[in-house]
Amino acid sequence: MDITVELCSYPDLDDRIAIIRAADEVDSVFVRTERFNVLIDTLATPALCARALKLLGGHLQDRPLVVVNSHMDWDHFWGNAALPGGVPIVAHAKALERLRDPSSRQTLSDKMQESARFHDIEIITPNITFAGEEMTLHGGDLTLELIHTPGHAPDHVSVWIPEIGVCLAVDAVETPIPEVWSKAPADLRALCSSLKRIRDLKANHVVLAHGQTSAPAIVDENLSYFAALRDRVAELADEHLADPALNERPGLRLQDFVNVPAAMPAETVVFYENCHKSNLRAAVEARKATFAFI
Ligand SMILES: [Zn+2]
């Protein structure tokens, strides 16, 4: 599979920010501040990351580079091995917990089976972590506030740049829907809290890692989806709660909640149907536990 890497932007986005687009797989973001450059995520392979660094070329010469890994999902940080040695790689402390979990190795071996482009992956771990809610990078002209936004993943971090009203939401916001980490109601609540936290920033741009948009309206659409999910699950008769195919019942399918564009590739539709299935399962668990998640 040959994936193109290109630099792009959005209308009215500050020119100190560049979106690094690896076809329709994932976007990373490059931010140039007075004091240092910041790369948020390193794409899915070292080869892709190396191409991104080459494209950024001249920008990397005159000031230090700081890397942020938004979370330990393969498509966001497996490019770390292409970074120059000694580069600071910042992540939430929970990222290291995820990497210690055997499932992290399992994902790598599964992906190696799936495609030759993953054969040379070496997991490079973040070397600076923070354990609380926030960490701040003071770039001089721009401030990057790293905000812990769990729910999609326990280690997920979004970046808020207040001077220009830009939120790099990564996977906390997604179109048509984000996916919850597990069926635990607490994870669903965390995801909705993260969405509310991002909504309350009142950003001019909410830059996503998937979906190729920076429209702030996606945040409200995601919250409306979870509110509708709560309401429809509340209406279900008790005997339906254990139905493993609940997500296929009329009124409970992905398409009954959100608009799925006709042009969306079939495999992408299946991907989001599975995200919806996970979210629905967590919403059912929340109802069983009378746990308010939104
Ligand atoms: Zn992702």
Coordinates of C-alpha atoms and ligand atoms in Angstrom, one line a residue:
M1 CA 0.0 0.0 0.0
D2 CA 1.5 3.3 -1.0
I3 CA 0.3 6.2 1.2
T4 CA 1.0 9.7 0.1
V5 CA 2.1 12.2 2.7
E6 CA 1.4 15.9 2.2
L7 CA 1.3 19.2 4.1
C8 CA -2.0 21.0 4.0
S9 CA -4.1 23.5 6.0
Y10 CA -7.7 24.7 6.5
P11 CA -9.2 28.0 5.5
D12 CA -8.3 30.7 8.1
L13 CA -6.0 28.4 10.0
D14 CA -2.9 30.2 11.4
D15 CA 0.1 29.7 9.1
R16 CA 2.3 28.6 12.0
I17 CA 0.3 25.3 11.9
A18 CA 0.6 22.7 9.2
I19 CA -1.5 19.6 8.9
I20 CA 0.5 16.5 7.9
R21 CA -1.9 14.2 6.0
A22 CA -1.1 10.5 5.4
A23 CA -3.8 10.0 2.7
D24 CA -7.1 9.1 4.5
E25 CA -5.3 7.1 7.3
V26 CA -4.5 9.8 9.8
D27 CA -3.4 13.4 10.1
S28 CA -0.6 14.7 12.3
V29 CA 0.0 18.4 13.1
F30 CA 3.1 20.5 13.1
V31 CA 3.2 23.8 15.1
R32 CA 6.0 26.3 14.8
T33 CA 6.5 28.6 17.8
E34 CA 9.2 31.2 18.5
R35 CA 11.1 28.9 20.8
F36 CA 10.6 25.4 19.3
N37 CA 8.7 23.3 16.8
V38 CA 6.1 20.8 18.0
L39 CA 5.0 17.7 16.2
I40 CA 1.8 16.2 17.4
D41 CA 1.8 12.6 16.4
T42 CA 4.2 10.7 14.1
L43 CA 1.9 8.8 11.7
A44 CA 1.6 5.0 11.5
T45 CA 5.0 3.9 10.4
P46 CA 8.6 5.3 10.5
A47 CA 8.6 5.5 6.7
L48 CA 5.6 7.8 6.7
C49 CA 7.1 9.9 9.5
A50 CA 10.4 10.1 7.7
R51 CA 8.6 11.5 4.7
A52 CA 6.8 14.0 6.9
L53 CA 10.1 15.2 8.4
K54 CA 11.5 15.6 4.9
L55 CA 8.6 17.7 3.8
L56 CA 9.0 19.9 6.9
G57 CA 12.7 20.1 6.0
G58 CA 13.8 23.7 6.3
H59 CA 11.5 24.4 9.3
L60 CA 13.3 21.8 11.4
Q61 CA 16.8 23.4 11.1
D62 CA 16.7 26.5 13.2
R63 CA 14.9 25.5 16.5
P64 CA 14.5 22.4 18.7
L65 CA 11.8 19.8 18.0
V66 CA 9.4 18.6 20.7
V67 CA 7.1 15.7 19.9
V68 CA 3.8 15.0 21.5
N69 CA 2.2 11.5 21.3
S70 CA -1.5 12.1 21.6
H71 CA -2.2 8.5 22.6
M72 CA -0.8 5.0 22.0
D73 CA -3.1 3.9 19.2
W74 CA -0.8 2.5 16.4
D75 CA -1.8 5.0 13.7
H76 CA -0.6 7.9 15.9
F77 CA 2.8 7.0 17.2
W78 CA 4.4 4.0 15.4
G79 CA 6.4 6.6 13.3
N80 CA 8.4 7.5 16.5
A81 CA 11.3 5.4 15.3
A82 CA 12.0 7.9 12.5
L83 CA 12.6 10.8 14.9
P84 CA 16.2 12.0 15.5
G85 CA 17.7 10.5 18.6
G86 CA 17.3 12.4 21.9
V87 CA 14.1 14.2 20.8
P88 CA 11.8 14.8 23.7
I89 CA 8.5 12.8 23.2
V90 CA 5.8 13.9 25.6
A91 CA 2.7 11.9 26.5
H92 CA 0.4 11.3 29.3
A93 CA 1.7 8.9 32.0
K94 CA -1.1 6.4 31.2
A95 CA 0.5 5.9 27.8
L96 CA 3.3 4.0 29.5
E97 CA 0.8 1.8 31.2
R98 CA -0.8 1.0 27.9
L99 CA 2.6 0.1 26.4
R100 CA 3.3 -2.3 29.3
D101 CA 0.0 -4.1 28.6
P102 CA 0.4 -7.3 26.5
S103 CA -2.3 -6.1 24.2
S104 CA 0.2 -3.5 22.8
R105 CA 2.5 -6.3 21.6
Q106 CA -0.5 -8.2 20.3
T107 CA -1.6 -5.3 18.1
L108 CA 1.9 -5.0 16.7
S109 CA 2.1 -8.7 15.8
D110 CA -1.5 -8.6 14.3
K111 CA -0.5 -5.6 12.1
M112 CA 2.7 -7.3 11.1
Q113 CA 0.7 -10.2 9.7
E114 CA -1.6 -7.8 8.0
S115 CA 0.9 -5.7 6.0
A116 CA 4.6 -5.6 5.1
R117 CA 4.7 -1.9 5.9
F118 CA 4.6 -2.8 9.6
H119 CA 7.5 -5.2 9.5
D120 CA 10.1 -2.7 10.6
I121 CA 8.1 -1.2 13.4
E122 CA 10.0 -0.6 16.6
I123 CA 8.0 0.7 19.5
I124 CA 9.7 3.9 20.8
T125 CA 8.2 5.0 24.1
P126 CA 7.6 8.6 25.2
N127 CA 10.4 9.9 27.4
I128 CA 8.5 12.8 29.2
T129 CA 5.2 12.1 30.8
F130 CA 2.7 14.1 32.9
A131 CA 0.2 12.4 35.3
G132 CA -2.3 15.2 36.0
E133 CA -4.9 17.0 33.9
E134 CA -2.6 19.4 32.0
M135 CA 0.9 20.2 31.0
T136 CA 1.9 23.4 29.2
L137 CA 4.5 24.0 26.5
H138 CA 5.5 27.7 26.5
G139 CA 6.5 28.5 23.0
G140 CA 6.7 32.3 23.4
D141 CA 4.2 33.5 20.8
L142 CA 2.1 30.3 21.2
T143 CA 1.2 28.3 24.2
L144 CA 0.3 24.6 23.8
E145 CA -1.8 23.3 26.7
L146 CA -1.8 19.5 26.7
I147 CA -5.1 18.5 28.1
H148 CA -5.8 15.0 29.3
T149 CA -9.0 14.0 27.4
P150 CA -9.6 10.3 28.2
G151 CA -12.6 8.2 27.0
H152 CA -11.5 7.2 23.5
A153 CA -8.3 6.0 25.2
P154 CA -7.2 6.3 28.8
D155 CA -4.0 8.2 27.8
H156 CA -5.6 10.5 25.3
V157 CA -4.3 14.1 25.1
S158 CA -5.7 17.0 23.1
V159 CA -3.8 20.3 22.6
W160 CA -5.3 23.7 23.1
I161 CA -3.6 26.8 21.6
P162 CA -5.4 29.8 23.2
E163 CA -3.7 32.6 21.3
I164 CA -5.3 31.5 18.1
G165 CA -8.3 29.5 19.3
V166 CA -7.1 26.2 17.9
C167 CA -7.9 22.8 19.5
L168 CA -6.0 19.8 18.2
A169 CA -8.7 17.3 19.3
V170 CA -7.0 14.2 17.7
D171 CA -9.4 11.3 18.3
A172 CA -11.5 12.7 21.2
V173 CA -13.7 14.2 18.5
E174 CA -14.4 12.3 15.3
T175 CA -16.8 12.4 12.4
P176 CA -19.3 10.8 12.3
I177 CA -18.6 9.5 15.8
P178 CA -15.8 8.8 18.2
E179 CA -15.3 5.3 19.8
V180 CA -15.3 4.6 23.5
W181 CA -12.4 2.7 25.0
S182 CA -14.4 -0.1 26.6
K183 CA -17.9 -1.1 27.7
A184 CA -17.3 0.4 31.2
P185 CA -19.8 3.2 31.8
A186 CA -17.0 5.3 33.3
D187 CA -15.1 5.3 30.0
L188 CA -18.3 6.5 28.2
R189 CA -18.7 9.3 30.8
A190 CA -15.0 10.2 30.4
L191 CA -15.5 10.5 26.6
C192 CA -18.5 12.8 27.0
S193 CA -16.7 14.9 29.6
S194 CA -13.8 15.3 27.3
L195 CA -16.1 16.4 24.5
K196 CA -17.7 18.9 26.8
R197 CA -14.3 20.2 27.9
I198 CA -13.4 20.7 24.3
R199 CA -16.8 22.3 23.5
D200 CA -16.3 24.8 26.3
L201 CA -13.0 26.0 24.8
K202 CA -15.1 27.6 22.1
A203 CA -12.4 27.0 19.6
N204 CA -12.3 28.5 16.1
H205 CA -10.8 25.3 14.8
V206 CA -11.2 21.8 16.2
V207 CA -8.7 19.8 14.2
L208 CA -9.4 16.1 14.0
A209 CA -7.0 13.3 13.2
H210 CA -9.5 11.5 11.1
G211 CA -12.2 13.0 8.8
Q212 CA -10.1 15.9 7.4
T213 CA -12.0 18.7 9.0
S214 CA -11.5 21.5 11.6
A215 CA -15.2 22.4 12.0
P216 CA -16.1 23.1 15.7
A217 CA -19.7 21.9 15.0
I218 CA -18.5 18.3 15.0
V219 CA -18.1 18.5 18.8
D220 CA -21.8 19.4 19.3
E221 CA -22.8 16.7 16.8
N222 CA -20.8 14.1 18.8
L223 CA -22.4 15.2 22.0
S224 CA -25.9 15.1 20.4
Y225 CA -25.2 11.5 19.2
F226 CA -24.3 10.4 22.8
A227 CA -27.4 12.1 24.2
A228 CA -29.6 10.4 21.6
L229 CA -27.9 7.1 22.4
R230 CA -28.7 7.6 26.1
D231 CA -32.3 8.4 25.3
R232 CA -32.9 5.5 23.0
V233 CA -31.3 3.0 25.3
A234 CA -33.5 4.4 28.1
E235 CA -36.6 3.5 26.1
L236 CA -35.6 -0.2 25.5
A237 CA -37.6 -3.0 27.1
D238 CA -35.5 -4.9 29.6
E239 CA -35.5 -8.1 27.6
H240 CA -33.7 -6.4 24.7
L241 CA -30.7 -5.3 26.8
A242 CA -28.9 -8.6 26.3
D243 CA -29.4 -8.7 22.5
P244 CA -25.9 -8.9 21.0
A245 CA -27.3 -7.6 17.7
L246 CA -28.9 -4.5 19.3
N247 CA -27.0 -2.3 16.9
E248 CA -28.8 -3.8 13.9
R249 CA -32.3 -3.1 15.2
P250 CA -34.2 -0.3 13.4
G251 CA -33.8 2.9 15.4
L252 CA -30.6 1.7 16.9
R253 CA -28.3 1.5 13.9
L254 CA -25.5 4.0 13.3
Q255 CA -27.5 5.4 10.3
D256 CA -30.4 6.1 12.7
F257 CA -28.3 8.4 14.7
V258 CA -26.0 10.2 12.3
N259 CA -25.8 11.0 8.6
V260 CA -23.3 8.6 6.9
P261 CA -22.2 10.2 3.7
A262 CA -23.1 8.2 0.6
A263 CA -19.5 8.7 -0.7
M264 CA -18.0 7.0 2.4
P265 CA -16.0 3.9 1.4
A266 CA -17.7 0.6 2.5
E267 CA -14.9 -0.4 4.8
T268 CA -15.0 3.0 6.6
V269 CA -18.7 2.5 7.1
V270 CA -18.1 -0.9 8.7
F271 CA -15.4 0.7 10.9
Y272 CA -17.8 3.3 12.2
E273 CA -20.6 0.8 12.6
N274 CA -18.3 -1.1 14.9
C275 CA -17.5 2.1 16.8
H276 CA -21.2 2.6 17.3
K277 CA -21.6 -1.0 18.5
S278 CA -19.0 -0.4 21.2
N279 CA -20.7 2.9 22.2
L280 CA -24.1 1.2 22.3
R281 CA -22.8 -1.6 24.4
A282 CA -21.3 0.8 26.9
A283 CA -24.6 2.8 27.0
V284 CA -26.5 -0.4 27.8
E285 CA -24.0 -1.2 30.6
A286 CA -24.6 2.4 31.9
R287 CA -28.3 1.9 31.9
K288 CA -28.0 -1.4 33.7
A289 CA -25.9 0.3 36.4
T290 CA -28.1 3.4 36.4
F291 CA -25.0 5.4 35.6
A292 CA -25.4 8.8 34.1
F293 CA -22.8 9.3 31.4
I294 CA -23.9 12.5 29.7
Ligands
ZN1 ZN -6.7 7.4 15.4

